[in-house]
Amino acid sequence: MAETYVTTAYERLQIAHLRWRKRLQKWISRSREKVSFVLIPNDEKPLAQIEISVGMLGFLFGLSVSLVLLSFGLLLYFSFFFERNLSLEKKTETQLVSFLFYDLLSRDLRESVEELESMTESLNLLAWEEIPEKEMITQDYLLKEEFRKDASELDSNLLLFQQVVTTYTQFGVRLGNLVPNFQNAIDYLSMRESIFYSMPRGRPLKPGVGVVTSTFGYRSDPFGILPVGEYHSGIDFAAGEGTPIYATGPGIIAVDTAVGGLGKSVRINHENGFFTLYGHCSLILVNPGDRVKRGDKIALVGQTGKATGAHVHYEVRIGLDAPLDPEEYINLD
C-alpha cells in the first residue's frame, strides 16, 4: 500500500505565499506594459501619440468609477434622504435681517455722533477757548475690535457681521472720547454758572426806583468838613424813606451789621468770599443768620448814621480786599 504524504500548515502557507507572489509579479509586469493612444488631427499636422502604462490606466479608471459612484450616491442622498433644517435656516435669515437693520441704523448713528462731536468742540471752545481733546485723553484704554482683512475667506453674511461690529466698535471709541471732554466742559461751565448766580448782581432798589447821588471813588465831603474830599467806598441811591431794599444776591445775613457811619446797615455774606453792605437803613427786616435769596426784601431806605438825606449806601467787597466798584456788578444784571 502506497504511503500518503500530508503537508504541514507551514508548508501550505509557503505554497500560498509563492502563488500570490507569482501572481503579483505577473500583474506588475503586465501593468508596466504601455498602451498607446494615437490622436489624429483634422488638419495636416503630424499624428500625436500618447503612451500610458496599463497600471496607470487602471488607476485612472478606478478613480473615475469611484467619483461617479460617489456623485451618484450624493445625488440619491440629497434627493431622497436629506432633510432641511428649517429652524436653522429661519434663524439665519432672522440674523441676516437684524444685521441689515443695524447696518442701516449705523448710518444715522454716524451722523448723530459727528454732530455730537461738533457740538462738543464748540462747548470746549466756549469753556476753555481751545479743544484739549488730544492732551486730555488717549484711546489706549478703550474697547477695540480687530478682524482679518482677507475678505476672500469670508462669505457675505460674515462680511456684513464684520462691518456692523466694526462700525459700532468705532462709535464706542468715539463716544468714549467725547464723554470726558463733554463732562469737563459741562463741569467747568456749571462752576462758572454757580459762581455767576452766587455773585451780587443788579441794583439794591427796584428798577426805576431811586437815583444815584454819589458814585464810587473820591468825592468832595458832603458835610464840608474835609477840604481834600473823601474816598467813597460804594454807590448811593437816593429814594424816599421807607423804600424797600432788596438783596442783590443769595447769602447769609452777617451777625455784626453795624459799620461805622453807615448807621443801621445789613451785611450779606455770599459765596466765593463776596459780601455786600446796605447802609443808612431806617428799618432792618432780617435777622443775623437768616438765609436770603436774590430779590428778598431785607430793609427800608432811611438816613441813619452819617447821612444828609434818605438813601441807601451800597458796597461790594471780597474778603479783606479793598472795596470794589459796585457799578460793575450792577451792570451784570
mmCIF file with all atom_site columns, C-alpha atoms in Angstrom, residues 87-249:
data_model
loop_
_atom_site.group_PDB
_atom_site.id
_atom_site.type_symbol
_atom_site.label_atom_id
_atom_site.label_alt_id
_atom_site.label_comp_id
_atom_site.label_asym_id
_atom_site.label_entity_id
_atom_site.label_seq_id
_atom_site.pdbx_PDB_ins_code
_atom_site.Cartn_x
_atom_site.Cartn_y
_atom_site.Cartn_z
_atom_site.occupancy
_atom_site.B_iso_or_equiv
_atom_site.pdbx_formal_charge
_atom_site.auth_seq_id
_atom_site.auth_comp_id
_atom_site.auth_asym_id
_atom_site.auth_atom_id
_atom_site.pdbx_PDB_model_num
ATOM 1   C CA . SER A 1 87  ? -35.397 76.200  12.042 1.00 0.00 ? 87  SER A CA 1
ATOM 2   C CA . LEU A 1 88  ? -31.713 76.863  11.375 1.00 0.00 ? 88  LEU A CA 1
ATOM 3   C CA . GLU A 1 89  ? -32.476 78.483  8.028  1.00 0.00 ? 89  GLU A CA 1
ATOM 4   C CA . LYS A 1 90  ? -35.131 80.682  9.644  1.00 0.00 ? 90  LYS A CA 1
ATOM 5   C CA . LYS A 1 91  ? -32.739 81.676  12.418 1.00 0.00 ? 91  LYS A CA 1
ATOM 6   C CA . THR A 1 92  ? -30.056 82.527  9.850  1.00 0.00 ? 92  THR A CA 1
ATOM 7   C CA . GLU A 1 93  ? -32.472 84.654  7.844  1.00 0.00 ? 93  GLU A CA 1
ATOM 8   C CA . THR A 1 94  ? -33.596 86.445  11.020 1.00 0.00 ? 94  THR A CA 1
ATOM 9   C CA . GLN A 1 95  ? -29.996 87.213  11.958 1.00 0.00 ? 95  GLN A CA 1
ATOM 10  C CA . LEU A 1 96  ? -29.289 88.484  8.445  1.00 0.00 ? 96  LEU A CA 1
ATOM 11  C CA . VAL A 1 97  ? -32.308 90.839  8.615  1.00 0.00 ? 97  VAL A CA 1
ATOM 12  C CA . SER A 1 98  ? -31.125 92.062  12.031 1.00 0.00 ? 98  SER A CA 1
ATOM 13  C CA . PHE A 1 99  ? -27.635 92.844  10.750 1.00 0.00 ? 99  PHE A CA 1
ATOM 14  C CA . LEU A 1 100 ? -29.102 94.651  7.734  1.00 0.00 ? 100 LEU A CA 1
ATOM 15  C CA . PHE A 1 101 ? -31.276 96.708  10.089 1.00 0.00 ? 101 PHE A CA 1
ATOM 16  C CA . TYR A 1 102 ? -28.327 97.621  12.326 1.00 0.00 ? 102 TYR A CA 1
ATOM 17  C CA . ASP A 1 103 ? -26.253 98.439  9.267  1.00 0.00 ? 103 ASP A CA 1
ATOM 18  C CA . LEU A 1 104 ? -28.894 100.976 8.182  1.00 0.00 ? 104 LEU A CA 1
ATOM 19  C CA . LEU A 1 105 ? -29.198 102.254 11.761 1.00 0.00 ? 105 LEU A CA 1
ATOM 20  C CA . SER A 1 106 ? -25.441 102.784 11.966 1.00 0.00 ? 106 SER A CA 1
ATOM 21  C CA . ARG A 1 107 ? -25.602 105.305 9.126  1.00 0.00 ? 107 ARG A CA 1
ATOM 22  C CA . ASP A 1 108 ? -27.995 107.503 11.118 1.00 0.00 ? 108 ASP A CA 1
ATOM 23  C CA . LEU A 1 109 ? -25.881 106.950 14.226 1.00 0.00 ? 109 LEU A CA 1
ATOM 24  C CA . ARG A 1 110 ? -22.774 108.114 12.376 1.00 0.00 ? 110 ARG A CA 1
ATOM 25  C CA . GLU A 1 111 ? -24.440 111.432 11.572 1.00 0.00 ? 111 GLU A CA 1
ATOM 26  C CA . SER A 1 112 ? -25.535 111.843 15.203 1.00 0.00 ? 112 SER A CA 1
ATOM 27  C CA . VAL A 1 113 ? -22.031 111.104 16.509 1.00 0.00 ? 113 VAL A CA 1
ATOM 28  C CA . GLU A 1 114 ? -20.456 113.561 14.078 1.00 0.00 ? 114 GLU A CA 1
ATOM 29  C CA . GLU A 1 115 ? -22.957 116.234 15.144 1.00 0.00 ? 115 GLU A CA 1
ATOM 30  C CA . LEU A 1 116 ? -22.249 115.494 18.826 1.00 0.00 ? 116 LEU A CA 1
ATOM 31  C CA . GLU A 1 117 ? -18.505 115.762 18.198 1.00 0.00 ? 117 GLU A CA 1
ATOM 32  C CA . SER A 1 118 ? -19.002 119.157 16.573 1.00 0.00 ? 118 SER A CA 1
ATOM 33  C CA . MET A 1 119 ? -21.161 120.365 19.472 1.00 0.00 ? 119 MET A CA 1
ATOM 34  C CA . THR A 1 120 ? -18.571 119.109 21.997 1.00 0.00 ? 120 THR A CA 1
ATOM 35  C CA . GLU A 1 121 ? -15.842 121.047 20.189 1.00 0.00 ? 121 GLU A CA 1
ATOM 36  C CA . SER A 1 122 ? -17.984 124.174 20.354 1.00 0.00 ? 122 SER A CA 1
ATOM 37  C CA . LEU A 1 123 ? -18.649 123.552 24.039 1.00 0.00 ? 123 LEU A CA 1
ATOM 38  C CA . ASN A 1 124 ? -14.922 123.197 24.752 1.00 0.00 ? 124 ASN A CA 1
ATOM 39  C CA . LEU A 1 125 ? -14.199 126.362 22.798 1.00 0.00 ? 125 LEU A CA 1
ATOM 40  C CA . LEU A 1 126 ? -16.792 128.167 24.899 1.00 0.00 ? 126 LEU A CA 1
ATOM 41  C CA . ALA A 1 127 ? -15.413 126.794 28.174 1.00 0.00 ? 127 ALA A CA 1
ATOM 42  C CA . TRP A 1 128 ? -11.652 126.653 27.584 1.00 0.00 ? 128 TRP A CA 1
ATOM 43  C CA . GLU A 1 129 ? -11.159 128.681 24.379 1.00 0.00 ? 129 GLU A CA 1
ATOM 44  C CA . GLU A 1 130 ? -9.430  125.592 22.967 1.00 0.00 ? 130 GLU A CA 1
ATOM 45  C CA . ILE A 1 131 ? -10.081 121.928 22.253 1.00 0.00 ? 131 ILE A CA 1
ATOM 46  C CA . PRO A 1 132 ? -7.992  119.916 24.751 1.00 0.00 ? 132 PRO A CA 1
ATOM 47  C CA . GLU A 1 133 ? -9.029  116.527 23.379 1.00 0.00 ? 133 GLU A CA 1
ATOM 48  C CA . LYS A 1 134 ? -5.540  115.383 22.299 1.00 0.00 ? 134 LYS A CA 1
ATOM 49  C CA . GLU A 1 135 ? -3.947  116.407 25.566 1.00 0.00 ? 135 GLU A CA 1
ATOM 50  C CA . MET A 1 136 ? -6.691  115.113 27.881 1.00 0.00 ? 136 MET A CA 1
ATOM 51  C CA . ILE A 1 137 ? -7.406  111.605 26.608 1.00 0.00 ? 137 ILE A CA 1
ATOM 52  C CA . THR A 1 138 ? -5.946  108.775 24.595 1.00 0.00 ? 138 THR A CA 1
ATOM 53  C CA . GLN A 1 139 ? -7.683  105.765 23.113 1.00 0.00 ? 139 GLN A CA 1
ATOM 54  C CA . ASP A 1 140 ? -5.373  103.192 24.700 1.00 0.00 ? 140 ASP A CA 1
ATOM 55  C CA . TYR A 1 141 ? -7.867  102.055 27.310 1.00 0.00 ? 141 TYR A CA 1
ATOM 56  C CA . LEU A 1 142 ? -10.947 101.995 25.106 1.00 0.00 ? 142 LEU A CA 1
ATOM 57  C CA . LEU A 1 143 ? -12.540 98.895  23.615 1.00 0.00 ? 143 LEU A CA 1
ATOM 58  C CA . LYS A 1 144 ? -11.214 97.927  20.178 1.00 0.00 ? 144 LYS A CA 1
ATOM 59  C CA . GLU A 1 145 ? -12.114 95.030  17.888 1.00 0.00 ? 145 GLU A CA 1
ATOM 60  C CA . GLU A 1 146 ? -9.826  93.751  15.136 1.00 0.00 ? 146 GLU A CA 1
ATOM 61  C CA . PHE A 1 147 ? -10.706 91.459  12.237 1.00 0.00 ? 147 PHE A CA 1
ATOM 62  C CA . ARG A 1 148 ? -8.775  89.790  9.470  1.00 0.00 ? 148 ARG A CA 1
ATOM 63  C CA . LYS A 1 149 ? -8.728  91.876  6.325  1.00 0.00 ? 149 LYS A CA 1
ATOM 64  C CA . ASP A 1 150 ? -8.781  88.905  3.917  1.00 0.00 ? 150 ASP A CA 1
ATOM 65  C CA . ALA A 1 151 ? -12.346 89.277  2.720  1.00 0.00 ? 151 ALA A CA 1
ATOM 66  C CA . SER A 1 152 ? -11.970 86.392  0.230  1.00 0.00 ? 152 SER A CA 1
ATOM 67  C CA . GLU A 1 153 ? -12.107 83.928  3.120  1.00 0.00 ? 153 GLU A CA 1
ATOM 68  C CA . LEU A 1 154 ? -15.443 85.266  4.364  1.00 0.00 ? 154 LEU A CA 1
ATOM 69  C CA . ASP A 1 155 ? -18.872 84.865  2.895  1.00 0.00 ? 155 ASP A CA 1
ATOM 70  C CA . SER A 1 156 ? -21.332 87.736  2.509  1.00 0.00 ? 156 SER A CA 1
ATOM 71  C CA . ASN A 1 157 ? -23.100 87.218  5.854  1.00 0.00 ? 157 ASN A CA 1
ATOM 72  C CA . LEU A 1 158 ? -19.851 87.199  7.820  1.00 0.00 ? 158 LEU A CA 1
ATOM 73  C CA . LEU A 1 159 ? -18.683 90.287  5.955  1.00 0.00 ? 159 LEU A CA 1
ATOM 74  C CA . LEU A 1 160 ? -21.877 92.039  6.994  1.00 0.00 ? 160 LEU A CA 1
ATOM 75  C CA . PHE A 1 161 ? -21.327 90.918  10.585 1.00 0.00 ? 161 PHE A CA 1
ATOM 76  C CA . GLN A 1 162 ? -17.761 92.242  10.469 1.00 0.00 ? 162 GLN A CA 1
ATOM 77  C CA . GLN A 1 163 ? -18.900 95.592  9.072  1.00 0.00 ? 163 GLN A CA 1
ATOM 78  C CA . VAL A 1 164 ? -21.655 96.095  11.668 1.00 0.00 ? 164 VAL A CA 1
ATOM 79  C CA . VAL A 1 165 ? -19.494 95.101  14.651 1.00 0.00 ? 165 VAL A CA 1
ATOM 80  C CA . THR A 1 166 ? -16.571 97.218  13.464 1.00 0.00 ? 166 THR A CA 1
ATOM 81  C CA . THR A 1 167 ? -18.820 100.242 12.922 1.00 0.00 ? 167 THR A CA 1
ATOM 82  C CA . TYR A 1 168 ? -20.390 100.041 16.366 1.00 0.00 ? 168 TYR A CA 1
ATOM 83  C CA . THR A 1 169 ? -16.977 99.491  17.955 1.00 0.00 ? 169 THR A CA 1
ATOM 84  C CA . GLN A 1 170 ? -15.689 102.653 16.294 1.00 0.00 ? 170 GLN A CA 1
ATOM 85  C CA . PHE A 1 171 ? -18.728 104.504 17.620 1.00 0.00 ? 171 PHE A CA 1
ATOM 86  C CA . GLY A 1 172 ? -17.889 103.213 21.094 1.00 0.00 ? 172 GLY A CA 1
ATOM 87  C CA . VAL A 1 173 ? -14.365 104.589 20.813 1.00 0.00 ? 173 VAL A CA 1
ATOM 88  C CA . ARG A 1 174 ? -15.553 107.970 19.518 1.00 0.00 ? 174 ARG A CA 1
ATOM 89  C CA . LEU A 1 175 ? -18.250 108.292 22.172 1.00 0.00 ? 175 LEU A CA 1
ATOM 90  C CA . GLY A 1 176 ? -15.729 107.242 24.805 1.00 0.00 ? 176 GLY A CA 1
ATOM 91  C CA . ASN A 1 177 ? -13.530 110.125 23.696 1.00 0.00 ? 177 ASN A CA 1
ATOM 92  C CA . LEU A 1 178 ? -16.417 112.562 23.870 1.00 0.00 ? 178 LEU A CA 1
ATOM 93  C CA . VAL A 1 179 ? -17.580 111.698 27.397 1.00 0.00 ? 179 VAL A CA 1
ATOM 94  C CA . PRO A 1 180 ? -14.637 113.156 29.417 1.00 0.00 ? 180 PRO A CA 1
ATOM 95  C CA . ASN A 1 181 ? -14.300 116.207 27.173 1.00 0.00 ? 181 ASN A CA 1
ATOM 96  C CA . PHE A 1 182 ? -18.021 116.890 27.336 1.00 0.00 ? 182 PHE A CA 1
ATOM 97  C CA . GLN A 1 183 ? -18.159 116.283 31.092 1.00 0.00 ? 183 GLN A CA 1
ATOM 98  C CA . ASN A 1 184 ? -15.144 118.509 31.816 1.00 0.00 ? 184 ASN A CA 1
ATOM 99  C CA . ALA A 1 185 ? -16.635 121.355 29.808 1.00 0.00 ? 185 ALA A CA 1
ATOM 100 C CA . ILE A 1 186 ? -20.038 120.917 31.469 1.00 0.00 ? 186 ILE A CA 1
ATOM 101 C CA . ASP A 1 187 ? -18.457 120.855 34.953 1.00 0.00 ? 187 ASP A CA 1
ATOM 102 C CA . TYR A 1 188 ? -16.452 123.980 34.200 1.00 0.00 ? 188 TYR A CA 1
ATOM 103 C CA . LEU A 1 189 ? -19.455 125.833 32.800 1.00 0.00 ? 189 LEU A CA 1
ATOM 104 C CA . SER A 1 190 ? -21.591 124.668 35.729 1.00 0.00 ? 190 SER A CA 1
ATOM 105 C CA . MET A 1 191 ? -18.982 126.020 38.123 1.00 0.00 ? 191 MET A CA 1
ATOM 106 C CA . ARG A 1 192 ? -18.907 129.326 36.251 1.00 0.00 ? 192 ARG A CA 1
ATOM 107 C CA . GLU A 1 193 ? -22.700 129.431 36.289 1.00 0.00 ? 193 GLU A CA 1
ATOM 108 C CA . SER A 1 194 ? -22.728 128.708 40.033 1.00 0.00 ? 194 SER A CA 1
ATOM 109 C CA . ILE A 1 195 ? -20.200 131.491 40.649 1.00 0.00 ? 195 ILE A CA 1
ATOM 110 C CA . PHE A 1 196 ? -22.165 133.882 38.449 1.00 0.00 ? 196 PHE A CA 1
ATOM 111 C CA . TYR A 1 197 ? -25.510 133.249 40.153 1.00 0.00 ? 197 TYR A CA 1
ATOM 112 C CA . SER A 1 198 ? -23.923 133.451 43.634 1.00 0.00 ? 198 SER A CA 1
ATOM 113 C CA . MET A 1 199 ? -22.387 136.858 42.859 1.00 0.00 ? 199 MET A CA 1
ATOM 114 C CA . PRO A 1 200 ? -24.245 140.083 43.722 1.00 0.00 ? 200 PRO A CA 1
ATOM 115 C CA . ARG A 1 201 ? -25.929 141.436 40.609 1.00 0.00 ? 201 ARG A CA 1
ATOM 116 C CA . GLY A 1 202 ? -28.176 144.393 39.865 1.00 0.00 ? 202 GLY A CA 1
ATOM 117 C CA . ARG A 1 203 ? -29.469 147.322 41.992 1.00 0.00 ? 203 ARG A CA 1
ATOM 118 C CA . PRO A 1 204 ? -30.500 147.156 45.670 1.00 0.00 ? 204 PRO A CA 1
ATOM 119 C CA . LEU A 1 205 ? -33.697 149.022 44.684 1.00 0.00 ? 205 LEU A CA 1
ATOM 120 C CA . LYS A 1 206 ? -36.321 148.042 42.167 1.00 0.00 ? 206 LYS A CA 1
ATOM 121 C CA . PRO A 1 207 ? -35.703 149.100 38.554 1.00 0.00 ? 207 PRO A CA 1
ATOM 122 C CA . GLY A 1 208 ? -36.595 152.760 38.044 1.00 0.00 ? 208 GLY A CA 1
ATOM 123 C CA . VAL A 1 209 ? -36.693 153.489 41.785 1.00 0.00 ? 209 VAL A CA 1
ATOM 124 C CA . GLY A 1 210 ? -34.141 155.932 43.232 1.00 0.00 ? 210 GLY A CA 1
ATOM 125 C CA . VAL A 1 211 ? -31.379 157.950 41.626 1.00 0.00 ? 211 VAL A CA 1
ATOM 126 C CA . VAL A 1 212 ? -27.610 157.748 42.000 1.00 0.00 ? 212 VAL A CA 1
ATOM 127 C CA . THR A 1 213 ? -26.423 160.708 44.079 1.00 0.00 ? 213 THR A CA 1
ATOM 128 C CA . SER A 1 214 ? -22.838 159.600 44.699 1.00 0.00 ? 214 SER A CA 1
ATOM 129 C CA . THR A 1 215 ? -20.610 157.196 42.773 1.00 0.00 ? 215 THR A CA 1
ATOM 130 C CA . PHE A 1 216 ? -17.661 155.035 43.770 1.00 0.00 ? 216 PHE A CA 1
ATOM 131 C CA . GLY A 1 217 ? -14.261 156.712 44.345 1.00 0.00 ? 217 GLY A CA 1
ATOM 132 C CA . TYR A 1 218 ? -13.015 160.087 45.560 1.00 0.00 ? 218 TYR A CA 1
ATOM 133 C CA . ARG A 1 219 ? -15.557 162.874 46.051 1.00 0.00 ? 219 ARG A CA 1
ATOM 134 C CA . SER A 1 220 ? -15.934 166.130 47.909 1.00 0.00 ? 220 SER A CA 1
ATOM 135 C CA . ASP A 1 221 ? -17.049 165.847 51.533 1.00 0.00 ? 221 ASP A CA 1
ATOM 136 C CA . PRO A 1 222 ? -20.865 166.289 51.533 1.00 0.00 ? 222 PRO A CA 1
ATOM 137 C CA . PHE A 1 223 ? -20.641 167.790 55.025 1.00 0.00 ? 223 PHE A CA 1
ATOM 138 C CA . GLY A 1 224 ? -17.838 170.233 54.056 1.00 0.00 ? 224 GLY A CA 1
ATOM 139 C CA . ILE A 1 225 ? -15.622 169.077 56.921 1.00 0.00 ? 225 ILE A CA 1
ATOM 140 C CA . LEU A 1 226 ? -12.745 167.621 54.867 1.00 0.00 ? 226 LEU A CA 1
ATOM 141 C CA . PRO A 1 227 ? -11.418 170.154 52.340 1.00 0.00 ? 227 PRO A CA 1
ATOM 142 C CA . VAL A 1 228 ? -9.487  167.498 50.385 1.00 0.00 ? 228 VAL A CA 1
ATOM 143 C CA . GLY A 1 229 ? -12.562 165.326 49.967 1.00 0.00 ? 229 GLY A CA 1
ATOM 144 C CA . GLU A 1 230 ? -13.015 161.682 50.930 1.00 0.00 ? 230 GLU A CA 1
ATOM 145 C CA . TYR A 1 231 ? -12.940 158.204 49.422 1.00 0.00 ? 231 TYR A CA 1
ATOM 146 C CA . HIS A 1 232 ? -16.446 156.873 48.836 1.00 0.00 ? 232 HIS A CA 1
ATOM 147 C CA . SER A 1 233 ? -16.436 153.043 49.016 1.00 0.00 ? 233 SER A CA 1
ATOM 148 C CA . GLY A 1 234 ? -19.834 152.467 47.395 1.00 0.00 ? 234 GLY A CA 1
ATOM 149 C CA . ILE A 1 235 ? -22.729 153.971 45.451 1.00 0.00 ? 235 ILE A CA 1
ATOM 150 C CA . ASP A 1 236 ? -25.558 155.974 46.998 1.00 0.00 ? 236 ASP A CA 1
ATOM 151 C CA . PHE A 1 237 ? -29.123 155.567 45.736 1.00 0.00 ? 237 PHE A CA 1
ATOM 152 C CA . ALA A 1 238 ? -31.443 158.339 46.951 1.00 0.00 ? 238 ALA A CA 1
ATOM 153 C CA . ALA A 1 239 ? -35.068 157.320 47.497 1.00 0.00 ? 239 ALA A CA 1
ATOM 154 C CA . GLY A 1 240 ? -37.975 158.131 49.732 1.00 0.00 ? 240 GLY A CA 1
ATOM 155 C CA . GLU A 1 241 ? -37.680 156.969 53.302 1.00 0.00 ? 241 GLU A CA 1
ATOM 156 C CA . GLY A 1 242 ? -39.256 153.542 53.732 1.00 0.00 ? 242 GLY A CA 1
ATOM 157 C CA . THR A 1 243 ? -38.500 152.428 50.156 1.00 0.00 ? 243 THR A CA 1
ATOM 158 C CA . PRO A 1 244 ? -37.808 148.635 50.179 1.00 0.00 ? 244 PRO A CA 1
ATOM 159 C CA . ILE A 1 245 ? -34.182 147.491 49.821 1.00 0.00 ? 245 ILE A CA 1
ATOM 160 C CA . TYR A 1 246 ? -33.585 144.103 48.186 1.00 0.00 ? 246 TYR A CA 1
ATOM 161 C CA . ALA A 1 247 ? -30.714 141.599 48.375 1.00 0.00 ? 247 ALA A CA 1
ATOM 162 C CA . THR A 1 248 ? -28.649 141.616 45.177 1.00 0.00 ? 248 THR A CA 1
ATOM 163 C CA . GLY A 1 249 ? -27.503 138.002 45.623 1.00 0.00 ? 249 GLY A CA 1
#
